[in-house]
XYZ file of C-alpha atoms in Angstrom:
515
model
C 38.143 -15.900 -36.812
C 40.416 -18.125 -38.456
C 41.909 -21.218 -36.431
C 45.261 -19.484 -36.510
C 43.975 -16.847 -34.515
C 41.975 -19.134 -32.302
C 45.410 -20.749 -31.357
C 47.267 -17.946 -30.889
C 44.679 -16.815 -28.506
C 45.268 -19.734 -26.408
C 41.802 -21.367 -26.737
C 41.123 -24.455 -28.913
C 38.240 -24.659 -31.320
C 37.500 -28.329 -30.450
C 34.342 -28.140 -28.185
C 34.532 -29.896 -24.435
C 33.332 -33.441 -24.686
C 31.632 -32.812 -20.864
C 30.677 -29.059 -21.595
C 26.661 -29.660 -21.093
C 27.282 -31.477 -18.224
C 29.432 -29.055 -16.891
C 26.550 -26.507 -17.565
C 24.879 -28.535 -15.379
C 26.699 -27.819 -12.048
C 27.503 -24.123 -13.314
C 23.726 -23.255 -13.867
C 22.855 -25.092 -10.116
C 25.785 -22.805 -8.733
C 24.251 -20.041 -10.561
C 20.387 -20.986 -9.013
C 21.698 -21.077 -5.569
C 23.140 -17.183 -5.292
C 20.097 -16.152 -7.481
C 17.835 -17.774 -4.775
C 20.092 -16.089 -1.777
C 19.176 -12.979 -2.767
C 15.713 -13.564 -2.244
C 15.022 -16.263 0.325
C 16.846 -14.703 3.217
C 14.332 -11.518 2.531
C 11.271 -14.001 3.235
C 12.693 -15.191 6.444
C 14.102 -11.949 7.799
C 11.233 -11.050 9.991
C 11.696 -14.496 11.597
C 15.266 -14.766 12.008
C 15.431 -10.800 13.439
C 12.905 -12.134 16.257
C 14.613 -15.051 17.227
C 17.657 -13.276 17.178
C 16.628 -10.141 19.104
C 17.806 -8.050 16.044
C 16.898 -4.622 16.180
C 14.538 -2.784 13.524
C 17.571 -0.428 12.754
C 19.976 -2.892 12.572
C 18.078 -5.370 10.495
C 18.966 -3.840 7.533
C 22.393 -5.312 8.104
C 21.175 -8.450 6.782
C 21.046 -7.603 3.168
C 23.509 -5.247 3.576
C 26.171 -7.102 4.447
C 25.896 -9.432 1.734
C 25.725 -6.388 -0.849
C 28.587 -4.684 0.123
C 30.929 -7.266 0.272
C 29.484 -9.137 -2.922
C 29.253 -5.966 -4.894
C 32.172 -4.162 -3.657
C 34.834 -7.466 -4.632
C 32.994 -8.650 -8.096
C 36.165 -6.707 -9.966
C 38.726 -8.601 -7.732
C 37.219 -11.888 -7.917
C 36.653 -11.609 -11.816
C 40.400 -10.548 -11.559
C 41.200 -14.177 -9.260
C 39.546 -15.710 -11.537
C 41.511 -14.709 -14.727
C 44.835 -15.229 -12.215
C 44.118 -18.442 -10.229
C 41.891 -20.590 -12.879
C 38.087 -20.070 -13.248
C 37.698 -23.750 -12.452
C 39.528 -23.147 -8.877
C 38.015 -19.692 -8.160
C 34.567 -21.590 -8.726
C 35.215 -24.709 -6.539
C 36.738 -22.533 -4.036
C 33.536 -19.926 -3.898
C 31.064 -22.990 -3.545
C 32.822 -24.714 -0.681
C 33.343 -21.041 0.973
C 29.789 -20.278 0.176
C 28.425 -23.359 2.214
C 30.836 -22.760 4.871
C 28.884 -19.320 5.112
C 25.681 -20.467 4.906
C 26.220 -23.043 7.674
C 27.463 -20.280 10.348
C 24.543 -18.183 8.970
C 21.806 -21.274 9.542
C 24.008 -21.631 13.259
C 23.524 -17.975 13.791
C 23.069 -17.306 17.485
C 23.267 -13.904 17.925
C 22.915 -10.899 15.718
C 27.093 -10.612 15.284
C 27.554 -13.825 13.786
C 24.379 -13.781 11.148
C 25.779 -10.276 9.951
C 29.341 -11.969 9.729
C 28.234 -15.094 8.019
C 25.875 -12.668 5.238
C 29.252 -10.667 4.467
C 31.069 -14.249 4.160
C 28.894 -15.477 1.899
C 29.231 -12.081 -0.386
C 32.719 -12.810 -0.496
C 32.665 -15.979 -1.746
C 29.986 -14.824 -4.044
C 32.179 -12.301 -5.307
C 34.025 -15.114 -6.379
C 31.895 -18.230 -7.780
C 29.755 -15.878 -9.659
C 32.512 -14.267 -12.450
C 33.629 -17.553 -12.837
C 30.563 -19.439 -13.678
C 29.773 -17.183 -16.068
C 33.386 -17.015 -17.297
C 33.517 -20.955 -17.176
C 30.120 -20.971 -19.472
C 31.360 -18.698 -22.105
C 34.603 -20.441 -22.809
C 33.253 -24.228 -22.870
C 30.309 -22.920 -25.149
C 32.143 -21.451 -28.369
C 29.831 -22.417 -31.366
C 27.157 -20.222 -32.043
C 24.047 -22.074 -31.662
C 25.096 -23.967 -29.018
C 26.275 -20.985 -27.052
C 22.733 -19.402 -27.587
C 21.077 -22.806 -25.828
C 23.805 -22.780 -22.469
C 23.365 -18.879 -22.090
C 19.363 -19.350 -22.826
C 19.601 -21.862 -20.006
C 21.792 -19.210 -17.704
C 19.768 -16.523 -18.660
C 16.575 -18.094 -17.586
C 17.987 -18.923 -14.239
C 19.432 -15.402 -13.638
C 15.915 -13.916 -14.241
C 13.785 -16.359 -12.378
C 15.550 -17.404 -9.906
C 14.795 -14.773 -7.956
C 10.973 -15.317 -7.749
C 11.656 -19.199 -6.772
C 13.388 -18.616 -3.958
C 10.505 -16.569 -3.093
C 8.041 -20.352 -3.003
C 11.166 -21.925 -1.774
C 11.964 -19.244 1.450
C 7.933 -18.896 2.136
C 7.875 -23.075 2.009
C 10.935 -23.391 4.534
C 9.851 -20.407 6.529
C 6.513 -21.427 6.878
C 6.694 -25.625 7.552
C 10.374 -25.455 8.990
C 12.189 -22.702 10.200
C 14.352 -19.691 9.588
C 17.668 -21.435 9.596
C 16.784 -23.447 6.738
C 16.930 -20.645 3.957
C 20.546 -20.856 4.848
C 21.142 -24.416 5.430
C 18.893 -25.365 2.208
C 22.338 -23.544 0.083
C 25.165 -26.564 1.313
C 23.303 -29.616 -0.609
C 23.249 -27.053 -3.877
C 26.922 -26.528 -3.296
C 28.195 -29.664 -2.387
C 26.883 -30.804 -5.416
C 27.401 -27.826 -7.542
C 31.202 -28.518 -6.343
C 31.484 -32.531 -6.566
C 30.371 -32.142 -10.392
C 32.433 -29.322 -11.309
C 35.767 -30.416 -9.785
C 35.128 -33.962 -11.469
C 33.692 -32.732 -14.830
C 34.566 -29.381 -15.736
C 38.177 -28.581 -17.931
C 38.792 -25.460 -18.574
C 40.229 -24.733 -21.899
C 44.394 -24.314 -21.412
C 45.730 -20.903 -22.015
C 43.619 -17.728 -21.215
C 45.278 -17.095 -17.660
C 45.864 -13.477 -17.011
C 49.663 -14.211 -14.865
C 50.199 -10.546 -14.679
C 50.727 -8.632 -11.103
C 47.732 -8.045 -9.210
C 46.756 -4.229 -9.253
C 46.749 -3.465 -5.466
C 45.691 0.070 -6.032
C 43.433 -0.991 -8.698
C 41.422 -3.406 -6.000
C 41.156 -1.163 -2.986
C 40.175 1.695 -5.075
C 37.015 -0.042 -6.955
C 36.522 -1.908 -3.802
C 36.012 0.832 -1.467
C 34.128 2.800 -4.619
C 31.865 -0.064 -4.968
C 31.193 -0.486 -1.301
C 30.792 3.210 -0.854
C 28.307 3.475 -3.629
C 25.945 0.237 -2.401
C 25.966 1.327 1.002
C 24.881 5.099 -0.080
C 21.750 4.038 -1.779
C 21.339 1.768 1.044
C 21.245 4.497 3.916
C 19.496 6.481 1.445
C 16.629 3.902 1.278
C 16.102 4.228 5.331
C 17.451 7.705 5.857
C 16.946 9.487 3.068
C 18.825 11.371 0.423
C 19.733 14.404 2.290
C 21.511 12.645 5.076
C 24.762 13.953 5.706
C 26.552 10.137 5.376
C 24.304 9.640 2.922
C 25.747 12.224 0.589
C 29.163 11.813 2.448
C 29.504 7.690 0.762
C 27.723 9.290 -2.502
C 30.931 11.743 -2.904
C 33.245 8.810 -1.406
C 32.371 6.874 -4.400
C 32.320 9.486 -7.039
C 36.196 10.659 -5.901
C 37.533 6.658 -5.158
C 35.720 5.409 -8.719
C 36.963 8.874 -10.856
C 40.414 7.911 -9.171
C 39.967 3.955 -10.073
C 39.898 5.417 -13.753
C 42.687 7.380 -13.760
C 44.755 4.636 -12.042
C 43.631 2.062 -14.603
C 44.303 4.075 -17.690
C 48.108 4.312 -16.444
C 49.095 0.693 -15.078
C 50.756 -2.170 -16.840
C 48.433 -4.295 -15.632
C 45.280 -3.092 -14.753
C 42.633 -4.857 -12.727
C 39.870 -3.678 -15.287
C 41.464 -2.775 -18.643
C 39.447 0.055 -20.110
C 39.165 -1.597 -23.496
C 36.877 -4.066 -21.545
C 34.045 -1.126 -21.028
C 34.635 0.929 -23.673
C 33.962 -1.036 -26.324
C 30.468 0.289 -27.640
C 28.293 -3.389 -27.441
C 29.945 -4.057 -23.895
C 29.050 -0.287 -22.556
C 25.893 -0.573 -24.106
C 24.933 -3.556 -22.114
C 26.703 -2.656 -19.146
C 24.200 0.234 -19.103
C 21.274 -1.373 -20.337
C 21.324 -4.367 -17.500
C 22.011 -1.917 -14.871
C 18.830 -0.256 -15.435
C 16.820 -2.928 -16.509
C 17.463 -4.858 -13.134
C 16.849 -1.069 -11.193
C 13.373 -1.296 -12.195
C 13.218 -5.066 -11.586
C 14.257 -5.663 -8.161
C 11.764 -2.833 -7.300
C 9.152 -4.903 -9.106
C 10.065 -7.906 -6.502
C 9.758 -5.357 -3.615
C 6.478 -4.138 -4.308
C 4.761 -7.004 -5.576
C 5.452 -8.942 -2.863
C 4.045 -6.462 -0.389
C 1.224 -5.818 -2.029
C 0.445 -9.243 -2.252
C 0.817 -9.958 1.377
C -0.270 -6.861 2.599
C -2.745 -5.625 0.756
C -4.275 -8.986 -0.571
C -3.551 -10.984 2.326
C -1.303 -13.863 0.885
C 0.954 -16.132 2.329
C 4.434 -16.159 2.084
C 3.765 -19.629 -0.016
C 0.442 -18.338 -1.797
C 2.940 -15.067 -2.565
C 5.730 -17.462 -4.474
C 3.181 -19.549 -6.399
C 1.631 -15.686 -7.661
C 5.270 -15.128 -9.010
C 5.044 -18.488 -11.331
C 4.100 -16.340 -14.601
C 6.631 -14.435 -14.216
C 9.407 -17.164 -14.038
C 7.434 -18.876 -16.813
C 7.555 -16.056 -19.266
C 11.055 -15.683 -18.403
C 12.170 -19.230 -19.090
C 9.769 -19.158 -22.524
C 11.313 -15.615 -23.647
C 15.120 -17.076 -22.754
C 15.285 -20.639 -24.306
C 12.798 -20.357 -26.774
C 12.555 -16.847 -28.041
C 16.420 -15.676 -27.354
C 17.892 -18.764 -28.163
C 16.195 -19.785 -31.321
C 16.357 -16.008 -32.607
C 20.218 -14.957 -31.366
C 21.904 -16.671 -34.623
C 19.061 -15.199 -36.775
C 18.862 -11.744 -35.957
C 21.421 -8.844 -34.563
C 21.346 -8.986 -30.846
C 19.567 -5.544 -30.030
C 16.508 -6.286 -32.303
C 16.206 -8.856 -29.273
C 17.257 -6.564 -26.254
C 15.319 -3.297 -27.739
C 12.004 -5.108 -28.030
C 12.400 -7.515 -24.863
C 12.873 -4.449 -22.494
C 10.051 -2.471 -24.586
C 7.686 -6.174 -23.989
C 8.596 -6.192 -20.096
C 7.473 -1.928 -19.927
C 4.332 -3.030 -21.643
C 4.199 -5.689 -18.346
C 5.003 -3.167 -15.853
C 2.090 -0.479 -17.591
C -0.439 -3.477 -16.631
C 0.959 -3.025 -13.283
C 0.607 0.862 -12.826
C -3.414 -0.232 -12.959
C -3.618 -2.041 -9.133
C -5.606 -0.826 -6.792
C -6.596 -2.323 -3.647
C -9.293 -4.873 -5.117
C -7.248 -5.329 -8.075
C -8.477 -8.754 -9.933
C -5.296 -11.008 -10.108
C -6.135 -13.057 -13.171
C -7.391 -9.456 -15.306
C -4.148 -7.460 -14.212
C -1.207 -9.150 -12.281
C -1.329 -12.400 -14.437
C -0.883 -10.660 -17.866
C 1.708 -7.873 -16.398
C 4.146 -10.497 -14.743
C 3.973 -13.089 -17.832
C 4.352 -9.465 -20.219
C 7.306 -8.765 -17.801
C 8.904 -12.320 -17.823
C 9.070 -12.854 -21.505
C 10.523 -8.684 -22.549
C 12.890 -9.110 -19.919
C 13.839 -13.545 -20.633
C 14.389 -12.581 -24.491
C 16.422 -9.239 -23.749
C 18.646 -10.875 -20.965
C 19.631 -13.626 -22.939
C 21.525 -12.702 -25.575
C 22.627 -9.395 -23.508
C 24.848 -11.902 -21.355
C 26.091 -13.773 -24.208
C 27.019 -10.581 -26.119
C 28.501 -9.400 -23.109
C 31.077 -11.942 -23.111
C 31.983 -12.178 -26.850
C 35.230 -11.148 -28.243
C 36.559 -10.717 -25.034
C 40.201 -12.311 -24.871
C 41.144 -14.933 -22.051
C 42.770 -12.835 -19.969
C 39.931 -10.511 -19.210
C 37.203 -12.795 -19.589
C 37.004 -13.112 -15.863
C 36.450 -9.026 -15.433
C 34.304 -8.933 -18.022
C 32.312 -11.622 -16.317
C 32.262 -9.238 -13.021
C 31.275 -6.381 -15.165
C 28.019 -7.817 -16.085
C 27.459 -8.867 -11.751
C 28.303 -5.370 -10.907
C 25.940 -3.481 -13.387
C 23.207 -6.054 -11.667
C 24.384 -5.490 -8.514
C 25.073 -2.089 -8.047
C 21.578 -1.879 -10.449
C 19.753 -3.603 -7.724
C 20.794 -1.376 -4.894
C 20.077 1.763 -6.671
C 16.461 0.093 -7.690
C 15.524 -0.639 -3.860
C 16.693 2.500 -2.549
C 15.447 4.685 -5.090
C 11.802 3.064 -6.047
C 11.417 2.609 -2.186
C 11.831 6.456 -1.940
C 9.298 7.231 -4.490
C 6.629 4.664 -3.165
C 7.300 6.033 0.606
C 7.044 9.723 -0.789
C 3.738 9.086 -2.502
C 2.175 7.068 -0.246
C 2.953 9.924 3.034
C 1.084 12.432 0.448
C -1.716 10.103 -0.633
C -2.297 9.540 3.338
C -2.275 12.976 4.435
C -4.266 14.307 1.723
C -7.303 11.312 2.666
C -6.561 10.565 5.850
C -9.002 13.894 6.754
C -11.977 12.571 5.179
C -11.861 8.954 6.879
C -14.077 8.667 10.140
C -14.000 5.441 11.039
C -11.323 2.775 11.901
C -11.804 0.877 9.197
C -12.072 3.513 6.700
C -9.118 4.704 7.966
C -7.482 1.348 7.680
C -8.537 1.801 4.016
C -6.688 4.941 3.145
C -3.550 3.193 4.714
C -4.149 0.808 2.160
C -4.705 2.848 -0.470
C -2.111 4.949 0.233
C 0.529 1.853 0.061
C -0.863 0.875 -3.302
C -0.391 4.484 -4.561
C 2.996 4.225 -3.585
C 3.922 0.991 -5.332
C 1.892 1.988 -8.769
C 3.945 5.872 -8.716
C 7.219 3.803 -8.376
C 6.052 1.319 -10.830
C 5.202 4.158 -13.527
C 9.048 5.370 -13.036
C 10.232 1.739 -13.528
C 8.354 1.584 -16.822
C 10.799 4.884 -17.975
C 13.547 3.341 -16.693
C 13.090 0.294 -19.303
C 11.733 2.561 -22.044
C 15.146 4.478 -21.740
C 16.959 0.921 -21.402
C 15.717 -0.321 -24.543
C 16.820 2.819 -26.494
C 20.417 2.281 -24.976
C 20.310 -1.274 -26.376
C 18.951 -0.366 -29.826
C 21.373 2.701 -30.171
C 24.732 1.467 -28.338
C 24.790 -2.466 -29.115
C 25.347 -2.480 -32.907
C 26.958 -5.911 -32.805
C 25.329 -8.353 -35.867
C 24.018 -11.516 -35.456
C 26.519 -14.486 -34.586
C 28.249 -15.946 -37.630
C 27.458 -12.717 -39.476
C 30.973 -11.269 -40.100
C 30.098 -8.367 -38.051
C 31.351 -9.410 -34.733
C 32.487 -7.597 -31.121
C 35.676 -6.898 -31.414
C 38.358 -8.261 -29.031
C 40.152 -6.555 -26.452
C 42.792 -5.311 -28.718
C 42.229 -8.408 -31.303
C 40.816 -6.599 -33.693
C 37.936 -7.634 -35.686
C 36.134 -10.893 -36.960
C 37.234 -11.796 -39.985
C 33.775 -11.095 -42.648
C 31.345 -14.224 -42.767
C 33.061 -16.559 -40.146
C 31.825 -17.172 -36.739
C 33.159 -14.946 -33.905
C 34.938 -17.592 -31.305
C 33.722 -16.226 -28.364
C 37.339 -16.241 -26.423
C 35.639 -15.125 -23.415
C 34.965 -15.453 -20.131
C 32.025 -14.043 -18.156
């Protein structure tokens, strides 16, 4: 892209003097909603006893948080592009503190639920910025490939510290503290950025705000997350169930239409139907399905079945966060300017099936070092070198003034993957372990044999679920290799902009993004 183009976008070619510090606070903002999504889940049976939470109603504690985090990603992307990504991020930390603080103070079952749907809110908003922020500070190639190695790594592993982190709290202090344990991070995360962070001038999206645009998507999205929810704990069949399911089909389909015909829409279409964006889009969503049911049923297994620890349970995870941090910043970053972008997704999600195969093998006495070691470090390093370049390239070419939706594009397809994973792997692991159990239970005489087809029966579960997860990334990886025909950074063959047109031949596509 030529430097008269660059201007006339709005965004300077001269690199931020402060950008890696400024990755700094955006990658610790990033850590601590990655780590919310997890460490609340190790403290829940805790927390629901001391607050006299019901065992129907404790579902509202993750729920809360997904509805309101996945059902507003579009608008906050949208605030973002309209208010400044630098304010929308400052202003999601400090809310997301507040949040954690009431939730940490929770005294009754009323206020934790309204302090989980608080913090999705401001989630909504501080994470489309971040990753907006990152993608227009970091605008030369290589570079760019090191700050989203860094992101990507924290994305992916995140999740399996706040597993050590919520069984250390849970286990030597108390409940509260996988909520209180989020103000220092954003405090900090909030200092830095307000002090160190400039966002590039230009780029703002100053058109109206599409009022039909939000409530539509945000009552589709919310519809949608809260049907696989139910679905999860009252199955598929249930008349709500199917009622949100048809909710969301007629709100989103109308969301569309509404979009396609508005001056200014609050996700322009060019956004998602350009063929490397969709691709991804489609690719994450699935890839995290299969993931976040991974999470699920390793960690029960390991406590349940093997008898671990909450703390014993995190440390188990470590290969897994190591392979993804290897597979990100070593493997995705030093290969992203070298080769096309889906020779690194197709392979990475084909690496972290191989991973999951390992994990079809468990069985009750299963040796950790012979089968769970090698499938989570398999599984960390597919999925740490697909991710990587999957959220740079998701970004890239995107003009200014939807770099902030484009951002929430990529948290929806996560979030909205990670509902549909839980709900529908946890159906196919509670389906096969009823059959395994009623096809055994006959033959089992004593207590503790019996005790042993229970057992057996949950492991059956979790390895049928697992074998559909392993599809799931199989067909993710042909998406990537078929959809995302975007070339290599610097290449000539570049995403093209929303409506910019292409990358000029052999000069480096300015990523005029925002994530």
């Amino acid at each position: 892209m030529s430097q008269t183009a660059v201007k006339a976008s709005g965004v300077s070619d001269a690199p931020d003097a402060g950008r890696w510090k400024a990755l700094v606070f955006i990658a610790l903002a990033q850590l601590m909603v990655v780590l919310d999504a997890t460490i609340v889940n190790i403290a829940l049976p805790s927390a629901q006893q001391d607050l006299g939470i019901s065992d129907g109603n404790r579902q509202w504690v993750v729920t809360a948080y997904a509805l309101a985090f996945g059902g507003l990603l579009l608008f906050g992307g949208r605030i973002a592009d309209l208010w400044g990504r630098k304010r929308t991020f400052v202003t999601g930390l400090t809310g997301f503190a507040v949040a954690s603080a009431l939730g940490g103070a929770a005294t009754n079952e009323a206020m934790m639920f309204g302090s989980r749907a608080l913090q999705g809110v401001f989630g909504a908003l501080l994470a489309p910025a971040a990753l907006s922020l990152l993608a227009v500070m970091f605008t030369d190639a290589k570079e760019r490939a090191k700050a989203f190695g860094i992101y990507g790594a924290i994305a992916g592993g995140g999740g399996a510290v706040g597993l050590i982190l919520g069984g250390f709290l849970t286990e030597y202090l108390n409940w509260r503290w996988t909520f209180f344990v989020n103000i220092p991070f954003a405090i900090v995360a909030a200092i830095g950025a307000y002090f160190v962070i400039r966002e590039p001038k230009g780029g703002r999206n100053r058109s109206p705000l599409d009022i039909p645009g939000v409530i539509l998507s945000t009552l589709g999205l919310v519809a949608l997350v809260y049907g696989f929810t139910r679905a999860e704990s009252n199955g598929w069949s249930d008349a709500l169930t199917v009622g949100m399911f048809v909710a969301s089909a007629v709100l989103l389909l109308a969301f569309v239409v509404v979009e396609s015909r508005v001056k200014a829409p609050l996700l322009p279409l060019r956004v998602i139907t350009e063929r490397n964006r969709g691709g991804i889009y489609l690719s994450l969503g699935l890839a995290v399905i299969a993931m976040f049911g991974l999470f699920l049923f390793l960690t029960y297994y390991l406590q349940i079945v093997k008898g671990y620890t909450p703390v014993k349970t995190g440390f188990a995870f470590l290969p897994m966060i190591a392979g993804m941090i290897t597979g990100s910043t070593q493997i995705g970053t030093r290969l992203m300017t070298r080769v096309a972008p889906r020779l690194l997704m197709g392979p990475g999600f084909l690496v972290a099936a191989v991973g999951m195969l390992f994990l079809t093998q468990l069985e009750v006495d299963t040796s950790y070092a012979a089968v769970l070691l090698p499938g989570m470090l398999l599984l960390g390093l597919g999925m740490g070198t697909a991710f990587m370049p999957a959220m740079s390239l998701a970004t890239m070419g995107v003009e200014p003034r939807d770099a902030g939706v484009a951002s929430a594009m990529v948290n929806t397809s996560q979030q909205v993957g990670g509902a549909i994973g839980t709900a529908l792997l946890n159906t196919i692991a509670a389906s096969a372990t009823t059959s395994y159990i009623a096809d055994h239970i006959g033959g089992a005489s004593s207590r503790s044999q019996q005790q042993l087809v229970q057992l057996q029966g949950q492991v059956q579960g979790y390895t049928s679920a697992i074998w559909f997860a392993v599809g799931i990334l199989v067909v993710a990886a042909a998406i990537a290799l078929t959809f995302v025909n975007a070339g290599r950074p610097g290449s000539g063959k570049a995403v093209s902009g929303s409506g910019a047109g292409e990358a000029a031949e052999d000069e480096l596509p300015v990523p005029v993004i925002a994530h």
